[in-house]
Amino acid sequence: MRALAVFAVLILWSCHSPDVDSRRTHAVHNAPQKPSPSPLQPVPVPMPDAELPEFDPSQDQTIPLPGQDYPRLRTRQLLVGGRPFIMRAVCWNPVRKGGRHPDGLLFRNPSASDLTQIEQDLQLMTAMGANTIRTYEAILDDRVLALIQRYQLRMIVPVFSYFATPMSEVTARVQKLKNHPGTLFWEIGNEWNYNQLYSAGAQPLGFEGAKELVKKAISAVRSADQRLPIATVYGELPSRELIEELSGIDIWGLNIYSGLSFGARLQTWRGLTNKPMYLAEYGADAINKTTLDEASQAKAVVALSQEIQNQLSASGGDNVSLGGAVFEWNDEWWKDDKGAADQHDVGGVAPGGGPYPDSIFNEEWWGMVDIDRKPRAVYHELKKLWKPDLSEETF
């Protein structure tokens, strides 16, 4: 990822709201002239007629997914229902048009129309072949949790990303979600080596301070749940020494943006540790400099996904990866700090290295679907890889 770009934008984020827990950190600066937003219509998707199952977090016995037992690790494999799990995930941060993170998230106190949009998202994801969602805020609304259960999706649950979150809140999130059948594992931090748990501009922790808070979060999670694995998300590869020091981390997530290939990173991981990893963020935006280029986005995401597929630990051998989470599901219009949250801006930053083809992070254009949920070419191309028997379906 981009350390220089990240630190430049953190101060702005810290000033927007005290609740900046787990914000994305692709930075955007020096936006070119903004294009006019296109008035695209929402894609109609049929919704199931069945009533939502009731989710009661106070009960240990929730309605299980088929073959469900608690996910557990076996060397570099994650077992779900006793079988090696292949993670086909999408990063999902559904901020509504005109809103900002986190208050504008659809799954925060959702209205009836928000729930309809959420269900459309989940239906489109499962139709594409995704089986896991990775969010930047924990989903706590019981109605949304019931929808996730209905579509049999797994959740990577973020329990601690913002330095000021009290450990009591961390344990409350774990207690709320540890018995939900969709919870896959807990996640601490989001490339915290770059952003020091989003403390820049407030009271900078530095790397060592952030690391100590990660350790406290590990202890807090383990005090509330002794079963599910704990992951942390790092920008690029951590050192062997750090992996050994953070011994309470069971799985490492890596955010990597390096064009059309991860290079030798997965092979390097094999020599660092026996623990599994996953690509917590990878992909490309749909803008090539200032022009919409869906073909290049699709090319990059499919190439990187195929590379992950070739290294799946579920396939055995000495493969290292549980899978990956494509960044991201939908466009977010709030992320260009030079633009407006109700307009689609093309601002970008080029910190050196980055997404194919131009190495520029155009923050508001990463979606596999646009903000009105019209699928881009990448949606259909990735579906051919993830769910080839249904690749001819259209939405």
Tab-separated table of C-alpha atoms in Angstrom:
chain	number	residue	atom	x	y	z
A	1	MET	CA	0.000	0.000	0.000
A	2	ARG	CA	1.018	3.627	0.050
A	3	ALA	CA	2.524	4.948	3.266
A	4	LEU	CA	3.060	8.505	2.005
A	5	ALA	CA	-0.454	8.849	0.678
A	6	VAL	CA	-2.012	7.294	3.737
A	7	PHE	CA	-0.423	9.625	6.254
A	8	ALA	CA	-1.380	12.692	4.216
A	9	VAL	CA	-5.071	11.929	4.425
A	10	LEU	CA	-5.325	10.671	7.997
A	11	ILE	CA	-5.366	14.135	9.530
A	12	LEU	CA	-8.355	15.097	7.398
A	13	TRP	CA	-10.224	11.963	8.443
A	14	SER	CA	-9.513	12.393	12.096
A	15	CYS	CA	-11.075	15.858	11.974
A	16	HIS	CA	-14.314	14.751	10.308
A	17	SER	CA	-15.717	12.738	13.195
A	18	PRO	CA	-14.627	11.115	16.421
A	19	ASP	CA	-16.124	7.872	15.124
A	20	VAL	CA	-13.757	7.039	12.296
A	21	ASP	CA	-13.452	3.377	13.182
A	22	SER	CA	-12.034	1.298	10.317
A	23	ARG	CA	-12.154	3.812	7.498
A	24	ARG	CA	-10.572	2.901	4.197
A	25	THR	CA	-7.153	4.469	3.704
A	26	HIS	CA	-6.701	4.887	-0.032
A	27	ALA	CA	-5.803	8.578	-0.181
A	28	VAL	CA	-7.020	11.037	-2.805
A	29	HIS	CA	-5.433	14.385	-3.627
A	30	ASN	CA	-5.329	16.982	-6.392
A	31	ALA	CA	-8.564	15.921	-8.041
A	32	PRO	CA	-8.927	16.839	-11.734
A	33	GLN	CA	-12.103	18.471	-12.978
A	34	LYS	CA	-15.122	16.547	-11.757
A	35	PRO	CA	-17.381	14.810	-14.285
A	36	SER	CA	-21.126	15.144	-14.053
A	37	PRO	CA	-22.675	12.194	-12.234
A	38	SER	CA	-24.698	9.883	-14.466
A	39	PRO	CA	-28.280	9.189	-13.315
A	40	LEU	CA	-28.185	5.379	-13.515
A	41	GLN	CA	-31.240	3.425	-12.377
A	42	PRO	CA	-31.087	0.685	-9.710
A	43	VAL	CA	-30.998	-2.851	-11.089
A	44	PRO	CA	-34.199	-4.754	-10.203
A	45	VAL	CA	-33.496	-8.007	-8.358
A	46	PRO	CA	-36.198	-10.435	-7.233
A	47	MET	CA	-36.267	-10.899	-3.464
A	48	PRO	CA	-37.104	-14.152	-1.670
A	49	ASP	CA	-40.557	-14.324	-0.114
A	50	ALA	CA	-39.511	-16.309	2.957
A	51	GLU	CA	-39.613	-14.576	6.313
A	52	LEU	CA	-36.303	-13.681	7.907
A	53	PRO	CA	-35.019	-16.090	10.553
A	54	GLU	CA	-34.855	-14.628	14.012
A	55	PHE	CA	-31.366	-14.049	15.344
A	56	ASP	CA	-31.040	-13.989	19.109
A	57	PRO	CA	-27.454	-13.154	20.134
A	58	SER	CA	-28.163	-14.180	23.728
A	59	GLN	CA	-28.614	-17.822	22.725
A	60	ASP	CA	-25.776	-20.252	22.069
A	61	GLN	CA	-27.829	-22.283	19.591
A	62	THR	CA	-28.599	-20.194	16.499
A	63	ILE	CA	-29.983	-21.521	13.246
A	64	PRO	CA	-26.914	-23.193	11.682
A	65	LEU	CA	-25.744	-23.021	8.125
A	66	PRO	CA	-25.722	-26.444	6.397
A	67	GLY	CA	-22.937	-28.500	7.964
A	68	GLN	CA	-21.965	-25.581	10.172
A	69	ASP	CA	-19.628	-25.878	13.095
A	70	TYR	CA	-17.254	-23.291	14.460
A	71	PRO	CA	-14.486	-22.406	12.001
A	72	ARG	CA	-11.093	-23.647	13.118
A	73	LEU	CA	-7.584	-23.863	11.730
A	74	ARG	CA	-5.704	-26.951	10.627
A	75	THR	CA	-2.199	-25.806	9.730
A	76	ARG	CA	-2.785	-23.372	6.842
A	77	GLN	CA	-6.358	-24.466	6.183
A	78	LEU	CA	-9.498	-22.915	7.638
A	79	LEU	CA	-12.056	-25.632	8.275
A	80	VAL	CA	-15.754	-24.787	8.076
A	81	GLY	CA	-18.159	-27.650	8.616
A	82	GLY	CA	-15.094	-29.858	8.881
A	83	ARG	CA	-13.945	-29.068	5.327
A	84	PRO	CA	-11.256	-26.711	3.982
A	85	PHE	CA	-12.845	-23.348	3.238
A	86	ILE	CA	-12.087	-21.330	0.103
A	87	MET	CA	-12.617	-17.634	0.796
A	88	ARG	CA	-14.175	-15.768	-2.129
A	89	ALA	CA	-14.758	-12.434	-0.450
A	90	VAL	CA	-15.691	-8.886	-1.318
A	91	CYS	CA	-14.886	-5.781	0.715
A	92	TRP	CA	-18.274	-4.213	1.440
A	93	ASN	CA	-18.591	-0.626	2.660
A	94	PRO	CA	-22.046	0.424	1.417
A	95	VAL	CA	-22.059	4.162	2.064
A	96	ARG	CA	-25.158	5.699	0.524
A	97	LYS	CA	-24.938	8.428	-2.131
A	98	GLY	CA	-24.355	11.779	-0.384
A	99	GLY	CA	-23.302	10.080	2.858
A	100	ARG	CA	-19.930	9.617	4.497
A	101	HIS	CA	-18.312	6.817	6.432
A	102	PRO	CA	-19.364	5.611	8.948
A	103	ASP	CA	-22.707	7.369	9.518
A	104	GLY	CA	-23.750	6.872	5.894
A	105	LEU	CA	-23.428	3.076	5.986
A	106	LEU	CA	-26.620	1.334	4.907
A	107	PHE	CA	-26.323	-1.267	7.648
A	108	ARG	CA	-26.240	1.325	10.455
A	109	ASN	CA	-29.818	1.689	11.727
A	110	PRO	CA	-31.194	0.755	8.297
A	111	SER	CA	-34.548	1.936	7.001
A	112	ALA	CA	-36.856	-0.335	5.007
A	113	SER	CA	-35.353	0.974	1.749
A	114	ASP	CA	-31.844	0.426	3.132
A	115	LEU	CA	-32.722	-3.199	3.884
A	116	THR	CA	-33.975	-3.627	0.331
A	117	GLN	CA	-30.677	-2.277	-1.001
A	118	ILE	CA	-28.704	-4.494	1.368
A	119	GLU	CA	-30.615	-7.551	0.217
A	120	GLN	CA	-29.961	-6.630	-3.398
A	121	ASP	CA	-26.243	-6.434	-2.626
A	122	LEU	CA	-26.199	-9.820	-0.917
A	123	GLN	CA	-28.194	-11.438	-3.715
A	124	LEU	CA	-25.861	-10.075	-6.380
A	125	MET	CA	-22.802	-11.167	-4.389
A	126	THR	CA	-23.980	-14.749	-3.989
A	127	ALA	CA	-25.037	-14.880	-7.651
A	128	MET	CA	-21.445	-13.937	-8.557
A	129	GLY	CA	-20.032	-16.730	-6.400
A	130	ALA	CA	-18.891	-14.720	-3.364
A	131	ASN	CA	-19.216	-16.529	-0.044
A	132	THR	CA	-17.726	-13.982	2.391
A	133	ILE	CA	-18.017	-10.273	3.148
A	134	ARG	CA	-15.290	-8.153	4.696
A	135	THR	CA	-16.559	-4.914	6.235
A	136	TYR	CA	-14.827	-1.982	7.942
A	137	GLU	CA	-17.424	-1.671	10.706
A	138	ALA	CA	-18.968	-4.584	12.580
A	139	ILE	CA	-22.528	-5.354	11.478
A	140	LEU	CA	-24.659	-5.299	14.625
A	141	ASP	CA	-28.220	-4.800	13.371
A	142	ASP	CA	-30.192	-8.027	13.830
A	143	ARG	CA	-32.196	-7.516	10.633
A	144	VAL	CA	-29.031	-7.257	8.553
A	145	LEU	CA	-27.521	-10.237	10.358
A	146	ALA	CA	-30.627	-12.233	9.494
A	147	LEU	CA	-30.249	-11.315	5.817
A	148	ILE	CA	-26.611	-12.411	5.864
A	149	GLN	CA	-27.736	-15.697	7.373
A	150	ARG	CA	-30.469	-16.059	4.748
A	151	TYR	CA	-27.916	-15.793	1.943
A	152	GLN	CA	-25.465	-18.094	3.782
A	153	LEU	CA	-22.629	-15.612	3.620
A	154	ARG	CA	-19.697	-15.620	6.015
A	155	MET	CA	-18.455	-12.491	7.765
A	156	ILE	CA	-14.921	-11.387	8.562
A	157	VAL	CA	-15.774	-9.325	11.619
A	158	PRO	CA	-13.753	-6.139	12.332
A	159	VAL	CA	-13.625	-5.740	16.104
A	160	PHE	CA	-10.869	-3.141	16.533
A	161	SER	CA	-9.449	-0.701	13.995
A	162	TYR	CA	-9.638	2.744	15.632
A	163	PHE	CA	-7.205	3.563	18.429
A	164	ALA	CA	-9.826	5.212	20.687
A	165	THR	CA	-12.247	2.281	20.676
A	166	PRO	CA	-12.467	1.020	24.285
A	167	MET	CA	-11.670	-2.639	24.879
A	168	SER	CA	-15.101	-3.010	26.459
A	169	GLU	CA	-16.579	-2.254	23.033
A	170	VAL	CA	-14.309	-4.871	21.459
A	171	THR	CA	-15.577	-7.543	23.836
A	172	ALA	CA	-19.184	-6.384	23.332
A	173	ARG	CA	-18.848	-6.881	19.575
A	174	VAL	CA	-17.401	-10.344	20.108
A	175	GLN	CA	-20.145	-11.299	22.557
A	176	LYS	CA	-22.788	-10.070	20.120
A	177	LEU	CA	-21.481	-11.993	17.116
A	178	LYS	CA	-19.581	-15.034	18.354
A	179	ASN	CA	-22.661	-17.262	18.076
A	180	HIS	CA	-23.866	-15.993	14.727
A	181	PRO	CA	-23.425	-18.864	12.249
A	182	GLY	CA	-21.954	-16.528	9.632
A	183	THR	CA	-19.039	-15.289	11.753
A	184	LEU	CA	-15.857	-16.645	10.167
A	185	PHE	CA	-13.149	-15.008	12.271
A	186	TRP	CA	-12.277	-11.763	14.066
A	187	GLU	CA	-10.168	-9.034	12.463
A	188	ILE	CA	-7.975	-6.453	14.199
A	189	GLY	CA	-6.721	-3.354	12.372
A	190	ASN	CA	-6.673	-2.432	8.711
A	191	GLU	CA	-3.110	-1.919	7.431
A	192	TRP	CA	-2.372	-0.505	10.875
A	193	ASN	CA	1.352	-0.354	10.112
A	194	TYR	CA	0.515	2.556	7.784
A	195	ASN	CA	-2.157	4.383	9.761
A	196	GLN	CA	-1.257	3.463	13.371
A	197	LEU	CA	-4.910	2.600	13.986
A	198	TYR	CA	-6.049	5.937	12.524
A	199	SER	CA	-4.340	7.964	15.229
A	200	ALA	CA	-2.564	10.479	12.968
A	201	GLY	CA	-3.853	14.000	13.532
A	202	ALA	CA	-5.243	13.099	16.936
A	203	GLN	CA	-2.576	11.601	19.166
A	204	PRO	CA	-0.146	9.702	16.925
A	205	LEU	CA	0.735	6.343	18.405
A	206	GLY	CA	3.627	5.462	16.159
A	207	PHE	CA	4.200	1.890	15.077
A	208	GLU	CA	5.164	0.599	18.519
A	209	GLY	CA	2.151	2.204	20.188
A	210	ALA	CA	-0.182	0.736	17.594
A	211	LYS	CA	1.400	-2.686	18.063
A	212	GLU	CA	0.767	-2.569	21.809
A	213	LEU	CA	-2.893	-1.743	21.208
A	214	VAL	CA	-3.137	-4.674	18.795
A	215	LYS	CA	-1.853	-6.904	21.607
A	216	LYS	CA	-4.482	-5.521	23.991
A	217	ALA	CA	-7.178	-6.141	21.406
A	218	ILE	CA	-6.033	-9.756	21.010
A	219	SER	CA	-6.380	-10.251	24.767
A	220	ALA	CA	-9.801	-8.594	24.783
A	221	VAL	CA	-11.082	-10.849	22.007
A	222	ARG	CA	-9.713	-13.979	23.669
A	223	SER	CA	-11.325	-13.044	26.977
A	224	ALA	CA	-14.718	-13.146	25.242
A	225	ASP	CA	-14.216	-16.003	22.780
A	226	GLN	CA	-11.769	-18.893	22.819
A	227	ARG	CA	-12.949	-20.635	19.648
A	228	LEU	CA	-12.762	-18.496	16.529
A	229	PRO	CA	-9.449	-17.482	14.919
A	230	ILE	CA	-8.103	-13.938	15.199
A	231	ALA	CA	-6.653	-12.116	12.177
A	232	THR	CA	-4.885	-8.819	11.698
A	233	VAL	CA	-4.550	-6.869	8.457
A	234	TYR	CA	-1.160	-5.504	7.444
A	235	GLY	CA	-0.011	-3.426	4.504
A	236	GLU	CA	2.334	-5.641	2.457
A	237	LEU	CA	4.394	-8.332	4.260
A	238	PRO	CA	5.231	-8.221	7.971
A	239	SER	CA	8.607	-9.323	9.239
A	240	ARG	CA	9.218	-12.767	10.693
A	241	GLU	CA	9.987	-11.082	14.021
A	242	LEU	CA	6.636	-9.279	14.093
A	243	ILE	CA	4.733	-12.459	13.244
A	244	GLU	CA	6.450	-14.220	16.132
A	245	GLU	CA	5.884	-11.315	18.530
A	246	LEU	CA	2.151	-11.197	17.744
A	247	SER	CA	1.764	-14.880	18.524
A	248	GLY	CA	-1.931	-14.438	19.362
A	249	ILE	CA	-2.674	-13.694	15.706
A	250	ASP	CA	-3.803	-16.880	13.977
A	251	ILE	CA	-4.239	-15.538	10.443
A	252	TRP	CA	-2.629	-12.597	8.638
A	253	GLY	CA	-4.508	-10.478	6.114
A	254	LEU	CA	-2.426	-8.547	3.593
A	255	ASN	CA	-3.479	-5.452	1.631
A	256	ILE	CA	-1.478	-5.520	-1.600
A	257	TYR	CA	-1.766	-3.368	-4.729
A	258	SER	CA	0.906	-4.224	-7.278
A	259	GLY	CA	-0.507	-4.189	-10.781
A	260	LEU	CA	-1.350	-7.498	-12.447
A	261	SER	CA	0.537	-9.790	-10.071
A	262	PHE	CA	1.469	-10.225	-6.434
A	263	GLY	CA	4.974	-11.078	-7.574
A	264	ALA	CA	6.866	-13.366	-5.202
A	265	ARG	CA	4.920	-12.322	-2.099
A	266	LEU	CA	2.986	-15.562	-1.627
A	267	GLN	CA	6.153	-17.605	-2.072
A	268	THR	CA	7.925	-15.339	0.411
A	269	TRP	CA	5.111	-15.864	2.930
A	270	ARG	CA	5.716	-19.611	2.768
A	271	GLY	CA	9.184	-19.047	4.191
A	272	LEU	CA	8.086	-16.583	6.895
A	273	THR	CA	5.622	-18.662	8.904
A	274	ASN	CA	3.411	-21.728	8.978
A	275	LYS	CA	0.350	-19.542	9.606
A	276	PRO	CA	-2.189	-18.947	6.849
A	277	MET	CA	-2.774	-15.640	5.111
A	278	TYR	CA	-5.426	-14.064	2.922
A	279	LEU	CA	-5.460	-11.087	0.605
A	280	ALA	CA	-7.535	-8.673	2.685
A	281	GLU	CA	-7.605	-6.160	-0.161
A	282	TYR	CA	-6.623	-6.471	-3.804
A	283	GLY	CA	-7.946	-5.297	-7.134
A	284	ALA	CA	-8.093	-2.227	-9.352
A	285	ASP	CA	-10.285	0.810	-9.921
A	286	ALA	CA	-12.235	1.428	-13.125
A	287	ILE	CA	-10.439	4.648	-14.125
A	288	ASN	CA	-7.370	4.746	-16.341
A	289	LYS	CA	-5.914	8.172	-15.598
A	290	THR	CA	-9.177	10.106	-16.128
A	291	THR	CA	-11.072	7.731	-18.456
A	292	LEU	CA	-13.470	4.934	-17.576
A	293	ASP	CA	-11.742	1.638	-18.400
A	294	GLU	CA	-13.807	-1.334	-17.238
A	295	ALA	CA	-11.798	-3.781	-19.342
A	296	SER	CA	-8.557	-3.031	-17.483
A	297	GLN	CA	-10.266	-3.308	-14.102
A	298	ALA	CA	-11.682	-6.690	-15.059
A	299	LYS	CA	-8.345	-7.873	-16.426
A	300	ALA	CA	-6.539	-7.008	-13.199
A	301	VAL	CA	-9.090	-8.466	-10.781
A	302	VAL	CA	-9.372	-11.738	-12.708
A	303	ALA	CA	-5.582	-12.107	-13.063
A	304	LEU	CA	-5.030	-11.504	-9.354
A	305	SER	CA	-7.930	-13.781	-8.373
A	306	GLN	CA	-6.524	-16.554	-10.551
A	307	GLU	CA	-3.148	-16.118	-8.855
A	308	ILE	CA	-4.833	-16.494	-5.456
A	309	GLN	CA	-6.737	-19.527	-6.680
A	310	ASN	CA	-3.467	-21.170	-7.682
A	311	GLN	CA	-2.196	-20.807	-4.091
A	312	LEU	CA	-5.247	-21.940	-2.113
A	313	SER	CA	-4.389	-23.827	1.058
A	314	ALA	CA	-7.663	-25.726	0.637
A	315	SER	CA	-6.004	-27.467	-2.308
A	316	GLY	CA	-3.331	-28.885	-0.016
A	317	GLY	CA	0.385	-29.078	-0.585
A	318	ASP	CA	2.367	-26.137	0.717
A	319	ASN	CA	-0.084	-23.507	-0.524
A	320	VAL	CA	-0.467	-20.563	1.845
A	321	SER	CA	-3.648	-18.609	1.076
A	322	LEU	CA	-7.176	-18.977	2.427
A	323	GLY	CA	-8.392	-16.811	-0.472
A	324	GLY	CA	-8.938	-13.096	-0.872
A	325	ALA	CA	-11.283	-10.127	-0.638
A	326	VAL	CA	-11.666	-8.001	-3.760
A	327	PHE	CA	-11.696	-4.276	-3.083
A	328	GLU	CA	-14.468	-3.410	-3.445
A	329	TRP	CA	-18.143	-4.189	-3.959
A	330	ASN	CA	-19.654	-0.753	-4.682
A	331	ASP	CA	-18.411	2.724	-5.557
A	332	GLU	CA	-18.176	5.199	-2.680
A	333	TRP	CA	-18.729	8.840	-3.646
A	334	TRP	CA	-17.480	10.426	-0.402
A	335	LYS	CA	-13.811	9.508	-0.640
A	336	ASP	CA	-12.299	12.270	-2.774
A	337	ASP	CA	-11.582	14.972	-0.194
A	338	LYS	CA	-11.557	17.606	-2.979
A	339	GLY	CA	-15.041	16.675	-4.152
A	340	ALA	CA	-18.604	16.376	-2.892
A	341	ALA	CA	-20.226	13.280	-1.395
A	342	ASP	CA	-23.154	13.475	-3.812
A	343	GLN	CA	-20.949	13.670	-6.930
A	344	HIS	CA	-18.755	11.048	-8.579
A	345	ASP	CA	-15.248	12.521	-8.580
A	346	VAL	CA	-12.222	11.269	-10.512
A	347	GLY	CA	-9.538	12.475	-8.113
A	348	GLY	CA	-6.626	10.144	-7.629
A	349	VAL	CA	-3.172	9.773	-6.122
A	350	ALA	CA	-0.073	8.078	-7.516
A	351	PRO	CA	2.270	7.283	-4.619
A	352	GLY	CA	4.466	4.937	-6.657
A	353	GLY	CA	3.232	1.427	-7.316
A	354	GLY	CA	-0.428	0.608	-7.260
A	355	PRO	CA	-3.331	-0.710	-9.317
A	356	TYR	CA	-3.234	-1.680	-12.988
A	357	PRO	CA	-3.006	-0.032	-15.462
A	358	ASP	CA	-1.970	3.469	-14.334
A	359	SER	CA	-0.847	2.969	-10.691
A	360	ILE	CA	-3.288	5.723	-9.665
A	361	PHE	CA	-5.766	5.187	-6.844
A	362	ASN	CA	-9.027	6.725	-8.097
A	363	GLU	CA	-10.835	6.282	-4.806
A	364	GLU	CA	-14.446	6.648	-5.881
A	365	TRP	CA	-14.298	4.097	-8.721
A	366	TRP	CA	-13.302	0.760	-7.183
A	367	GLY	CA	-16.725	-0.877	-7.244
A	368	MET	CA	-17.534	-4.083	-9.070
A	369	VAL	CA	-20.946	-2.436	-9.199
A	370	ASP	CA	-21.530	1.292	-9.361
A	371	ILE	CA	-23.331	3.195	-6.613
A	372	ASP	CA	-26.687	2.381	-8.254
A	373	ARG	CA	-25.686	-1.308	-8.342
A	374	LYS	CA	-25.212	-1.613	-12.069
A	375	PRO	CA	-22.570	-4.360	-12.489
A	376	ARG	CA	-19.359	-3.475	-14.281
A	377	ALA	CA	-17.482	-5.820	-16.594
A	378	VAL	CA	-15.395	-7.082	-13.651
A	379	TYR	CA	-18.545	-8.506	-12.019
A	380	HIS	CA	-19.298	-10.731	-14.998
A	381	GLU	CA	-15.677	-11.736	-15.598
A	382	LEU	CA	-15.033	-12.656	-11.970
A	383	LYS	CA	-18.262	-14.653	-11.936
A	384	LYS	CA	-16.853	-16.820	-14.728
A	385	LEU	CA	-13.929	-17.693	-12.440
A	386	TRP	CA	-15.825	-18.008	-9.146
A	387	LYS	CA	-19.054	-19.569	-10.401
A	388	PRO	CA	-18.407	-20.819	-13.941
A	389	ASP	CA	-21.527	-23.000	-14.134
A	390	LEU	CA	-23.723	-19.883	-13.784
A	391	SER	CA	-21.620	-17.378	-15.692
A	392	GLU	CA	-24.301	-16.839	-18.316
A	393	GLU	CA	-26.772	-15.346	-15.826
A	394	THR	CA	-27.281	-11.616	-16.207
A	395	PHE	CA	-28.496	-8.904	-13.826
